[in-house]
Amino acid sequence: MNPMLNIAVKAARAAGNVILRNMDRIDRLDIEAKAQNDFVSQVDRQAEEKIIEAIRQVYPDHSILAEESGMDDQQSDFQWIIDPLDGTTNYLHGFPQFSVSIALKAKNRLDAAVVFDPVKNELFTAARGEGAQLNDRRIRCTQQKGLAGALLGTGFPFKHPQHLETYLNTFRAVHPHTAGIRRAGSAALDLAYVASGRLDGFWELGLNAWDMAAGVLLVREAGGIVTDFSGEGDYLETGNVIAAAPKVYQSLYEQIKPHLTDDLK
């Protein structure tokens, strides 16, 4: 295995252990509201500490961007992008759909990715140019030929209520053409599911880089297409993403595009 990917796997599993150990004491956790509908618990922080510790032991000079501790002051060609618990609200309700997400950017290109579901013990991994895997088995996006019969994932803009009506317009446009749309609450896992063929496509607006960086590389290495809402590659900056199997992407993009406001294009 790619040595940096190996460290990401080790870090993700360490974080997963923290998450699982605390599942039977959720009602006793210290929980804070960072913003409206945006929560953080001591488990998020402890899991992030484990990830950073694992990385720093081997790569002390690399830069880190993490959800809870932000960006450090290191100047490096390598940056680790970390979400220690993607799906915190699910976790705090005992809803078993959450994940650890770790990505590595090397010279501004996504180079390695891990999305780990500790409940199902499912480890999604990818390295640039080497494909994507689930528990050491190669995965690929589906061969679905369009939206008809497709199963899609999405996320509501609960942190950005000003965009709710725009989002609902995209939902109304897409929904009639599909077999169904799921909103499970962990963008990292949704993207991993696109990569593994469990979903045919996914779209969401207002994400952070740590929500999607690992999942984006998984989809790309599994043969999928990922863009922002303008059809370009600035999703980590805009926070808006469309990811889909190759023959689904264009139809999904065409349904969404007419309903976007100028500030989301």
XYZ file of N, CA and C in Angstrom:
795
model
N 0.842 -1.203 0.000
C 0.000 0.000 0.000
C 0.875 1.249 0.000
N 0.439 2.271 -0.716
C 1.069 3.583 -0.677
C 1.351 3.971 0.777
N 2.602 4.346 1.131
C 2.926 4.600 2.544
C 2.095 5.706 3.189
N 1.781 6.750 2.456
C 0.957 7.814 3.034
C -0.485 7.341 3.214
N -0.967 6.542 2.268
C -2.301 5.967 2.423
C -2.335 5.033 3.627
N -1.262 4.313 3.841
C -1.172 3.407 4.987
C -1.299 4.173 6.303
N -0.666 5.334 6.383
C -0.780 6.170 7.586
C -2.207 6.680 7.745
N -2.841 7.057 6.640
C -4.228 7.528 6.708
C -5.152 6.416 7.214
N -4.916 5.188 6.778
C -5.716 4.054 7.245
C -5.511 3.849 8.745
N -4.266 3.873 9.175
C -3.968 3.719 10.606
C -4.659 4.807 11.422
N -4.600 6.047 10.939
C -5.218 7.175 11.653
C -6.731 7.034 11.693
N -7.332 6.620 10.569
C -8.789 6.474 10.509
C -9.275 5.385 11.456
N -8.547 4.292 11.525
C -8.943 3.214 12.433
C -8.807 3.641 13.897
N -7.779 4.424 14.215
C -7.628 4.923 15.580
C -8.796 5.830 15.950
N -9.195 6.694 15.018
C -10.352 7.559 15.253
C -11.622 6.738 15.388
N -11.754 5.715 14.542
C -12.919 4.856 14.611
C -13.060 4.168 15.961
N -11.943 3.787 16.549
C -11.980 3.170 17.874
C -12.529 4.132 18.920
N -12.118 5.392 18.837
C -12.638 6.407 19.766
C -14.153 6.542 19.591
N -14.582 6.598 18.356
C -16.007 6.771 18.058
C -16.822 5.598 18.598
N -16.368 4.383 18.358
C -17.112 3.201 18.800
C -17.132 3.071 20.324
N -16.016 3.390 20.967
C -15.940 3.269 22.431
C -16.951 4.157 23.133
N -17.308 5.252 22.491
C -18.193 6.225 23.134
C -19.655 6.075 22.733
N -19.968 5.108 21.910
C -21.341 4.993 21.413
C -22.348 4.654 22.504
N -21.892 3.965 23.561
C -22.825 3.591 24.623
C -22.925 4.643 25.722
N -22.300 5.791 25.499
C -22.377 6.877 26.485
C -22.684 8.217 25.829
N -23.400 8.160 24.704
C -23.714 9.384 23.964
C -24.472 10.378 24.840
N -25.358 9.869 25.705
C -26.166 10.760 26.541
C -25.345 11.486 27.589
N -24.071 11.092 27.767
C -23.211 11.738 28.767
C -22.106 12.583 28.144
N -22.124 12.721 26.820
C -21.083 13.491 26.144
C -21.297 14.988 26.310
N -20.190 15.728 26.307
C -20.256 17.194 26.258
C -20.457 17.604 24.804
N -21.518 18.340 24.540
C -21.875 18.727 23.170
C -22.004 20.238 23.094
N -21.430 20.825 22.065
C -21.524 22.270 21.846
C -22.127 22.528 20.470
N -22.802 23.651 20.334
C -23.307 24.101 19.036
C -22.313 25.115 18.472
N -21.649 24.756 17.368
C -20.719 25.688 16.720
C -21.472 26.763 15.962
N -22.606 26.396 15.430
C -23.483 27.302 14.681
C -24.842 26.624 14.637
N -25.795 27.278 13.996
C -27.117 26.679 13.883
C -27.028 25.311 13.198
N -27.559 24.292 13.877
C -27.602 22.926 13.340
C -26.212 22.335 13.086
N -25.196 22.830 13.777
C -23.823 22.362 13.574
C -23.215 22.071 14.938
N -23.057 20.790 15.250
C -22.666 20.394 16.594
C -21.272 19.769 16.611
N -20.633 19.850 17.778
C -19.350 19.196 18.001
C -19.381 18.575 19.386
N -18.811 17.404 19.516
C -18.742 16.726 20.805
C -17.284 16.450 21.149
N -17.060 15.984 22.364
C -15.708 15.622 22.761
C -15.192 14.451 21.932
N -16.101 13.641 21.385
C -15.683 12.525 20.540
C -15.062 13.052 19.251
N -15.666 14.072 18.644
C -15.079 14.694 17.451
C -13.647 15.130 17.751
N -13.473 15.805 18.861
C -12.150 16.360 19.196
C -11.149 15.253 19.515
N -11.570 14.246 20.265
C -10.663 13.158 20.610
C -10.278 12.354 19.369
N -11.238 12.121 18.489
C -10.941 11.392 17.251
C -9.969 12.192 16.382
N -10.181 13.500 16.306
C -9.273 14.342 15.520
C -7.869 14.321 16.104
N -7.755 14.353 17.419
C -6.442 14.292 18.068
C -5.713 13.000 17.711
N -6.438 11.888 17.677
C -5.820 10.607 17.320
C -5.304 10.629 15.887
N -6.076 11.219 14.987
C -5.665 11.295 13.582
C -4.406 12.147 13.442
N -4.432 13.319 14.046
C -3.282 14.229 13.941
C -2.042 13.610 14.569
N -2.221 12.945 15.687
C -1.098 12.275 16.346
C -0.465 11.232 15.428
N -1.291 10.428 14.766
C -0.768 9.396 13.870
C -0.012 10.005 12.696
N -0.516 11.111 12.167
C 0.149 11.773 11.044
C 1.444 12.433 11.488
N 1.391 13.149 12.587
C 2.558 13.895 13.069
C 3.730 12.971 13.431
N 3.439 11.755 13.883
C 4.515 10.822 14.230
C 5.385 10.505 13.029
N 4.793 10.514 11.847
C 5.519 10.122 10.638
C 5.846 11.321 9.749
N 4.938 12.286 9.696
C 5.101 13.440 8.808
C 4.942 14.740 9.606
N 5.901 15.055 10.454
C 5.757 16.242 11.313
C 5.758 17.567 10.560
N 6.266 17.577 9.328
C 6.367 18.822 8.572
C 5.190 19.052 7.632
N 4.255 18.123 7.564
C 3.109 18.291 6.678
C 2.090 19.246 7.287
N 1.356 19.921 6.418
C 0.286 20.821 6.846
C -0.985 20.019 7.116
N -1.812 20.549 8.011
C -3.065 19.890 8.364
C -4.209 20.891 8.349
N -5.309 20.521 7.698
C -6.564 21.247 7.750
C -7.594 20.289 8.332
N -8.064 20.591 9.538
C -8.990 19.696 10.228
C -10.234 20.459 10.648
N -11.368 19.756 10.686
C -12.633 20.438 10.956
C -12.633 21.160 12.299
N -12.147 20.511 13.347
C -12.276 21.095 14.681
C -11.138 22.040 15.036
N -9.921 21.744 14.592
C -8.776 22.584 14.963
C -8.345 23.543 13.869
N -8.967 23.466 12.696
C -8.663 24.418 11.635
C -7.372 24.096 10.909
N -6.763 25.123 10.327
C -5.530 24.952 9.566
C -4.336 25.350 10.421
N -3.291 24.532 10.385
C -2.094 24.868 11.151
C -1.219 25.840 10.358
N -0.071 26.175 10.930
C 0.810 27.181 10.321
C 1.920 26.579 9.469
N 1.905 25.269 9.295
C 2.962 24.623 8.524
C 2.884 25.031 7.055
N 4.033 25.276 6.475
C 4.134 25.529 5.036
C 4.684 24.277 4.375
N 3.874 23.610 3.579
C 4.278 22.333 3.008
C 3.552 22.085 1.701
N 4.161 21.265 0.845
C 3.492 20.825 -0.377
C 2.448 19.760 -0.083
N 2.442 19.257 1.150
C 1.520 18.200 1.538
C 0.545 18.713 2.593
N -0.728 18.509 2.348
C -1.757 18.931 3.306
C -2.751 17.794 3.535
N -2.949 17.462 4.808
C -3.940 16.471 5.203
C -5.253 17.185 5.517
N -6.336 16.683 4.953
C -7.663 17.289 5.123
C -8.526 16.289 5.890
N -8.960 16.684 7.091
C -9.492 15.722 8.054
C -10.888 16.102 8.533
N -11.793 15.157 8.471
C -13.066 15.249 9.186
C -13.128 14.035 10.109
N -12.954 14.244 11.416
C -12.849 13.100 12.321
C -14.161 12.353 12.521
N -15.283 13.041 12.300
C -16.599 12.410 12.466
C -17.587 13.129 11.551
N -17.693 12.624 10.332
C -18.620 13.212 9.368
C -19.991 12.587 9.584
N -20.920 13.391 10.067
C -22.228 12.869 10.444
C -22.414 12.925 11.951
N -21.909 14.003 12.577
C -21.985 14.125 14.038
C -23.425 14.079 14.540
N -24.333 14.749 13.854
C -25.732 14.744 14.301
C -26.299 13.330 14.289
N -25.997 12.564 13.246
C -26.404 11.158 13.225
C -25.846 10.422 14.439
N -24.560 10.599 14.670
C -23.888 9.912 15.780
C -24.537 10.234 17.117
N -24.835 11.495 17.339
C -25.406 11.917 18.620
C -26.824 11.405 18.823
N -27.460 10.955 17.746
C -28.795 10.363 17.853
C -28.756 8.841 17.766
N -27.571 8.279 17.689
C -27.471 6.833 17.556
C -27.874 6.313 16.196
N -27.909 7.200 15.214
C -28.257 6.819 13.843
C -26.971 6.359 13.149
N -26.858 5.088 12.779
C -25.556 4.520 12.408
C -25.099 4.826 10.985
N -24.987 6.108 10.673
C -24.497 6.533 9.362
C -23.560 7.715 9.583
N -22.301 7.410 9.784
C -21.268 8.430 10.007
C -19.928 7.815 9.649
N -18.909 8.651 9.527
C -17.635 8.140 9.031
C -16.477 9.034 9.450
N -15.294 8.481 9.288
C -14.037 9.224 9.407
C -13.553 9.493 7.993
N -13.153 10.731 7.709
C -12.713 11.097 6.363
C -11.335 11.752 6.424
N -10.394 11.195 5.697
C -9.025 11.733 5.660
C -8.545 11.756 4.215
N -8.078 12.906 3.767
C -7.516 13.029 2.416
C -6.160 13.702 2.494
N -5.332 13.433 1.519
C -4.025 14.074 1.414
C -3.928 14.775 0.072
N -3.594 16.071 0.129
C -3.279 16.831 -1.082
C -1.766 16.951 -1.202
N -1.241 16.627 -2.368
C 0.178 16.777 -2.641
C 0.341 17.762 -3.791
N 0.950 18.894 -3.517
C 1.109 19.945 -4.520
C -0.234 20.288 -5.156
N -1.237 20.467 -4.294
C -2.588 20.901 -4.672
C -3.367 19.876 -5.488
N -2.921 18.623 -5.494
C -3.690 17.558 -6.136
C -4.037 16.507 -5.092
N -5.298 16.087 -5.074
C -5.687 15.025 -4.153
C -4.909 13.765 -4.493
N -4.263 13.205 -3.482
C -3.313 12.124 -3.724
C -3.692 10.821 -3.037
N -4.355 10.907 -1.893
C -4.745 9.707 -1.148
C -6.018 10.000 -0.372
N -6.804 8.966 -0.137
C -8.093 9.166 0.524
C -8.507 7.933 1.308
N -9.103 8.191 2.472
C -9.701 7.134 3.287
C -11.043 7.641 3.806
N -12.085 6.839 3.633
C -13.360 7.054 4.312
C -13.652 5.756 5.061
N -13.793 5.843 6.372
C -13.955 4.655 7.210
C -15.272 4.715 7.960
N -16.084 3.674 7.776
C -17.334 3.506 8.516
C -17.052 2.520 9.638
N -16.878 2.995 10.878
C -16.493 2.083 11.960
C -17.601 1.123 12.374
N -18.857 1.492 12.167
C -19.958 0.609 12.545
C -19.978 -0.636 11.655
N -19.848 -0.435 10.348
C -19.876 -1.558 9.407
C -18.483 -2.124 9.144
N -17.461 -1.487 9.719
C -16.073 -1.866 9.468
C -15.781 -1.874 7.970
N -16.226 -0.832 7.296
C -15.983 -0.681 5.869
C -14.947 0.411 5.640
N -13.870 0.036 4.986
C -12.753 0.937 4.744
C -12.642 1.205 3.244
N -12.993 2.429 2.846
C -12.874 2.861 1.451
C -11.539 3.587 1.296
N -10.736 3.198 0.317
C -9.431 3.815 0.125
C -9.192 4.109 -1.349
N -8.358 5.111 -1.589
C -7.961 5.429 -2.961
C -6.613 6.129 -2.945
N -5.832 5.883 -3.979
C -4.593 6.619 -4.219
C -4.596 7.061 -5.671
N -4.134 8.269 -5.920
C -4.200 8.835 -7.274
C -3.504 7.921 -8.276
N -4.258 7.567 -9.312
C -3.729 6.717 -10.364
C -3.722 5.237 -10.055
N -4.205 4.852 -8.862
C -4.139 3.446 -8.453
C -5.513 2.830 -8.219
N -6.584 3.575 -8.479
C -7.921 3.034 -8.304
C -8.432 3.178 -6.881
N -9.637 2.687 -6.653
C -10.309 2.770 -5.361
C -10.690 1.378 -4.889
N -10.728 1.200 -3.568
C -11.016 -0.104 -2.994
C -11.959 0.016 -1.807
N -12.672 -1.057 -1.545
C -13.458 -1.228 -0.327
C -12.983 -2.510 0.332
N -12.378 -2.362 1.524
C -11.829 -3.525 2.237
C -10.971 -4.394 1.316
N -10.066 -3.711 0.579
C -9.080 -4.361 -0.297
C -9.680 -4.987 -1.556
N -10.934 -4.669 -1.845
C -11.557 -5.146 -3.079
C -11.793 -3.964 -4.011
N -11.401 -4.078 -5.259
C -11.528 -2.982 -6.223
C -12.994 -2.599 -6.408
N -13.266 -1.309 -6.432
C -14.625 -0.818 -6.648
C -14.665 0.092 -7.873
N -15.858 0.161 -8.482
C -16.070 1.012 -9.640
C -17.451 1.641 -9.543
N -17.606 2.807 -10.134
C -18.925 3.418 -10.255
C -19.798 2.546 -11.167
N -21.098 2.761 -11.085
C -22.026 1.921 -11.841
C -21.977 2.224 -13.344
N -22.584 1.325 -14.087
C -22.743 1.506 -15.531
C -24.136 2.029 -15.869
N -24.837 2.547 -14.871
C -26.167 3.124 -15.077
C -26.120 4.123 -16.235
N -27.119 4.054 -17.138
C -27.050 4.815 -18.383
C -27.710 6.190 -18.334
N -28.313 6.554 -17.240
C -28.957 7.859 -17.128
C -29.722 7.944 -15.827
N -30.546 8.967 -15.678
C -31.295 9.141 -14.437
C -32.423 8.126 -14.285
N -32.990 7.656 -15.380
C -34.077 6.680 -15.290
C -33.568 5.416 -14.610
N -34.171 5.104 -13.468
C -33.737 3.937 -12.709
C -32.583 4.184 -11.770
N -32.066 5.404 -11.736
C -30.906 5.705 -10.893
C -31.319 5.964 -9.448
N -30.434 5.591 -8.527
C -30.582 5.915 -7.111
C -29.530 6.956 -6.766
N -29.986 8.114 -6.274
C -29.089 9.237 -6.003
C -29.019 9.534 -4.518
N -27.939 10.175 -4.126
C -27.796 10.719 -2.783
C -27.761 12.223 -2.836
N -28.095 12.849 -1.730
C -28.062 14.313 -1.654
C -27.904 14.735 -0.207
N -27.788 16.025 0.004
C -27.727 16.591 1.348
C -28.461 17.909 1.364
N -29.230 18.144 2.414
C -29.964 19.404 2.541
C -29.025 20.502 3.040
N -29.216 21.744 2.619
C -28.340 22.847 3.067
C -28.740 23.363 4.447
N -28.661 22.483 5.456
C -29.151 22.849 6.785
C -28.303 23.924 7.449
N -27.051 24.066 7.008
C -26.197 25.138 7.542
C -26.354 26.436 6.750
N -27.054 26.369 5.623
C -27.204 27.531 4.744
C -28.672 27.687 4.367
N -29.527 28.054 5.317
C -30.967 28.120 5.037
C -31.332 29.097 3.926
N -30.449 30.060 3.636
C -30.735 31.013 2.568
C -30.774 30.336 1.199
N -30.191 29.131 1.103
C -30.170 28.410 -0.170
C -31.226 27.310 -0.233
N -32.094 27.225 0.774
C -33.032 26.104 0.824
C -33.959 26.082 -0.383
N -34.512 27.222 -0.762
C -35.462 27.229 -1.872
C -34.779 26.827 -3.180
N -33.566 27.325 -3.387
C -32.818 26.928 -4.583
C -32.578 25.429 -4.579
N -32.166 24.905 -3.427
C -31.935 23.466 -3.334
C -33.218 22.687 -3.643
N -34.334 23.116 -3.053
C -35.599 22.416 -3.283
C -35.981 22.419 -4.762
N -35.650 23.492 -5.458
C -35.919 23.536 -6.897
C -35.101 22.485 -7.644
N -33.846 22.306 -7.228
C -33.040 21.256 -7.869
C -33.614 19.881 -7.542
N -34.073 19.702 -6.322
C -34.649 18.411 -5.920
C -35.898 18.107 -6.744
N -36.755 19.124 -6.874
C -37.986 18.925 -7.659
C -37.663 18.572 -9.108
N -36.598 19.162 -9.643
C -36.237 18.905 -11.031
C -35.688 17.491 -11.221
N -34.920 17.022 -10.255
C -34.250 15.734 -10.395
C -35.171 14.573 -10.043
N -35.945 14.734 -8.980
C -36.681 13.614 -8.387
C -37.551 12.826 -9.361
N -38.339 13.456 -10.230
C -39.245 12.679 -11.092
C -38.538 11.746 -12.066
N -37.262 11.979 -12.303
C -36.538 11.213 -13.320
C -35.795 10.011 -12.748
N -35.846 9.814 -11.424
C -35.011 8.813 -10.777
C -35.836 7.687 -10.164
N -35.134 6.653 -9.707
C -35.772 5.588 -8.939
C -35.894 5.976 -7.472
N -35.143 6.983 -7.044
C -35.214 7.423 -5.653
C -34.038 8.295 -5.285
N -34.215 9.069 -4.204
C -33.165 9.946 -3.692
C -33.050 9.702 -2.193
N -31.830 9.552 -1.705
C -31.575 9.301 -0.297
C -30.782 10.457 0.314
N -31.158 10.809 1.554
C -30.402 11.815 2.299
C -30.000 11.168 3.624
N -28.771 10.636 3.682
C -28.361 9.825 4.827
C -27.572 10.599 5.881
N -26.950 11.728 5.520
C -26.360 12.589 6.530
C -24.858 12.547 6.687
N -24.150 11.844 5.808
C -22.684 11.873 5.812
C -22.227 11.979 4.366
N -21.806 13.163 3.960
C -21.400 13.374 2.565
C -20.226 12.487 2.188
N -19.308 12.279 3.122
C -18.152 11.428 2.841
C -18.597 10.018 2.478
N -19.550 9.472 3.234
C -20.064 8.137 2.929
C -20.884 8.130 1.650
N -21.660 9.191 1.425
C -22.429 9.270 0.181
C -21.503 9.178 -1.032
N -20.407 9.910 -0.990
C -19.458 9.882 -2.101
C -18.789 8.509 -2.210
N -18.479 7.905 -1.071
C -17.918 6.554 -1.094
C -18.907 5.570 -1.703
N -20.183 5.794 -1.458
C -21.209 4.921 -2.030
C -21.334 5.123 -3.539
N -21.117 6.331 -4.023
C -21.072 6.547 -5.473
C -19.893 5.765 -6.055
N -18.747 5.855 -5.387
C -17.553 5.155 -5.867
C -17.747 3.643 -5.899
N -18.510 3.118 -4.949
C -18.673 1.665 -4.844
C -19.913 1.148 -5.558
N -20.663 2.043 -6.207
C -21.817 1.614 -6.984
C -23.105 1.471 -6.202
N -23.104 1.851 -4.949
C -24.343 1.788 -4.163
C -25.274 2.941 -4.504
N -24.704 4.054 -4.905
C -25.449 5.188 -5.444
C -24.933 5.462 -6.850
N -25.821 5.959 -7.692
C -25.414 6.305 -9.063
C -24.933 7.746 -9.175
N -25.281 8.582 -8.205
C -24.855 9.976 -8.242
C -25.183 10.664 -6.937
N -24.652 11.882 -6.789
C -24.810 12.650 -5.548
C -24.630 14.122 -5.856
N -25.403 14.976 -5.185
C -25.152 16.415 -5.265
C -25.457 17.069 -3.928
N -24.706 18.115 -3.622
C -24.939 18.888 -2.407
C -24.268 20.238 -2.552
N -24.791 21.219 -1.831
C -24.183 22.548 -1.821
C -23.776 22.923 -0.393
N -22.795 23.801 -0.302
C -22.392 24.341 0.989
C -21.554 23.420 1.850
N -20.855 22.475 1.232
C -19.977 21.592 1.992
C -18.646 22.280 2.277
N -17.909 21.719 3.224
C -16.529 22.149 3.477
C -15.568 21.156 2.822
N -14.329 21.573 2.655
C -13.341 20.704 2.002
C -13.217 19.369 2.724
N -13.248 19.398 4.076
C -13.076 18.156 4.821
C -14.270 17.211 4.673
N -15.430 17.730 4.295
C -16.596 16.875 4.074
C -16.440 16.011 2.838
N -15.729 16.499 1.842
C -15.766 15.857 0.530
C -14.430 15.463 -0.061
N -13.304 15.957 0.462
C -12.027 15.749 -0.218
C -11.725 14.265 -0.440
N -11.858 13.462 0.596
C -11.572 12.033 0.438
C -12.577 11.379 -0.504
N -13.842 11.700 -0.349
C -14.877 11.098 -1.190
C -14.719 11.437 -2.655
N -14.288 12.667 -2.928
C -14.075 13.089 -4.314
C -13.019 12.218 -4.997
N -11.906 11.977 -4.305
C -10.862 11.143 -4.908
C -11.347 9.709 -5.089
N -12.116 9.215 -4.140
C -12.687 7.873 -4.294
C -13.508 7.768 -5.585
N -14.382 8.744 -5.800
C -15.231 8.716 -6.995
C -14.391 8.793 -8.261
N -13.452 9.696 -8.274
C -12.623 9.845 -9.478
C -11.824 8.585 -9.771
N -11.254 7.985 -8.736
C -10.458 6.772 -8.941
C -11.329 5.554 -9.259
N -12.621 5.657 -8.960
C -13.554 4.576 -9.306
C -14.186 4.796 -10.670
N -13.713 5.801 -11.405
C -14.177 6.023 -12.767
C -15.315 7.002 -12.910
N -15.660 7.721 -11.826
C -16.751 8.677 -11.873
C -16.299 10.076 -12.260
N -17.278 10.963 -12.387
C -17.030 12.363 -12.727
C -17.440 13.234 -11.550
N -16.603 14.215 -11.212
C -16.880 15.136 -10.120
C -16.626 16.554 -10.593
N -17.614 17.441 -10.399
C -17.437 18.860 -10.719
C -18.150 19.703 -9.674
N -17.914 21.010 -9.763
C -18.741 21.937 -9.004
C -20.000 22.228 -9.823
N -20.797 23.203 -9.403
C -22.059 23.460 -10.096
C -21.878 24.190 -11.418
N -20.679 24.676 -11.694
C -20.411 25.310 -12.982
C -19.835 24.311 -13.977
N -19.704 23.072 -13.558
C -19.122 22.059 -14.419
C -17.610 22.045 -14.395
N -17.024 22.808 -13.478
C -15.566 22.900 -13.365
C -15.094 22.115 -12.129
N -13.816 22.276 -11.777
C -13.232 21.482 -10.703
C -12.971 22.227 -9.417
N -13.730 23.288 -9.152
C -13.457 24.100 -7.964
C -14.332 23.723 -6.769
N -14.748 22.476 -6.676
C -15.670 22.053 -5.621
C -15.099 22.232 -4.213
N -13.797 22.043 -4.026
C -13.234 22.211 -2.679
C -13.280 23.664 -2.232
N -13.299 24.593 -3.197
C -13.380 26.018 -2.870
C -14.833 26.483 -2.765
N -15.682 26.048 -3.683
C -17.074 26.524 -3.678
C -17.937 25.782 -2.663
N -17.589 24.539 -2.371
C -18.403 23.724 -1.475
C -19.589 23.069 -2.164
N -19.713 23.264 -3.469
C -20.835 22.717 -4.228
C -20.332 21.592 -5.129
N -20.986 20.441 -5.094
C -20.422 19.288 -5.786
C -21.511 18.447 -6.444
N -21.177 17.960 -7.637
C -21.953 16.934 -8.329
C -20.984 15.794 -8.623
N -21.344 14.594 -8.199
C -20.499 13.422 -8.429
C -21.389 12.295 -8.930
N -20.961 11.626 -9.972
C -21.835 10.598 -10.533
C -21.060 9.649 -11.435
N -21.684 8.501 -11.678
C -21.182 7.598 -12.698
C -21.165 8.327 -14.033
N -20.247 7.972 -14.922
C -20.065 8.748 -16.161
C -21.332 8.974 -16.963
N -22.190 7.965 -17.114
C -23.370 8.099 -17.956
C -24.547 8.716 -17.215
N -24.376 8.988 -15.936
C -25.413 9.650 -15.138
C -25.103 11.132 -14.972
N -23.821 11.461 -14.955
C -23.406 12.816 -14.619
C -24.082 13.881 -15.486
N -24.038 13.736 -16.795
C -24.538 14.800 -17.668
C -26.019 15.052 -17.455
N -26.800 13.989 -17.316
C -28.239 14.150 -17.092
C -28.513 14.827 -15.757
N -27.766 14.458 -14.732
C -27.944 15.070 -13.424
C -27.573 16.549 -13.471
N -26.456 16.851 -14.098
C -26.008 18.243 -14.227
C -27.029 19.083 -14.988
N -27.576 18.543 -16.052
C -28.533 19.299 -16.866
C -29.831 19.582 -16.120
N -30.230 18.702 -15.223
C -31.430 18.938 -14.440
C -31.204 19.987 -13.347
N -30.015 20.006 -12.780
C -29.704 20.910 -11.674
C -29.401 22.333 -12.156
N -28.627 22.454 -13.209
C -28.089 23.735 -13.639
C -29.117 24.854 -13.812
N -30.286 24.638 -14.445
C -31.215 25.752 -14.682
C -31.788 26.364 -13.397
N -31.658 25.691 -12.283
C -32.307 26.167 -11.057
C -31.328 26.812 -10.084
N -30.083 26.965 -10.493
C -29.084 27.542 -9.612
C -29.086 29.067 -9.695
N -28.947 29.683 -8.542
C -28.777 31.135 -8.510
C -27.338 31.479 -8.882
N -27.106 32.727 -9.260
C -25.776 33.122 -9.740
C -24.678 32.865 -8.718
N -24.983 33.024 -7.424
C -23.936 32.853 -6.406
C -23.577 31.383 -6.171
N -24.313 30.461 -6.789
C -24.000 29.047 -6.637
C -23.388 28.436 -7.890
N -23.307 29.212 -8.961
C -22.761 28.670 -10.213
C -21.238 28.735 -10.210
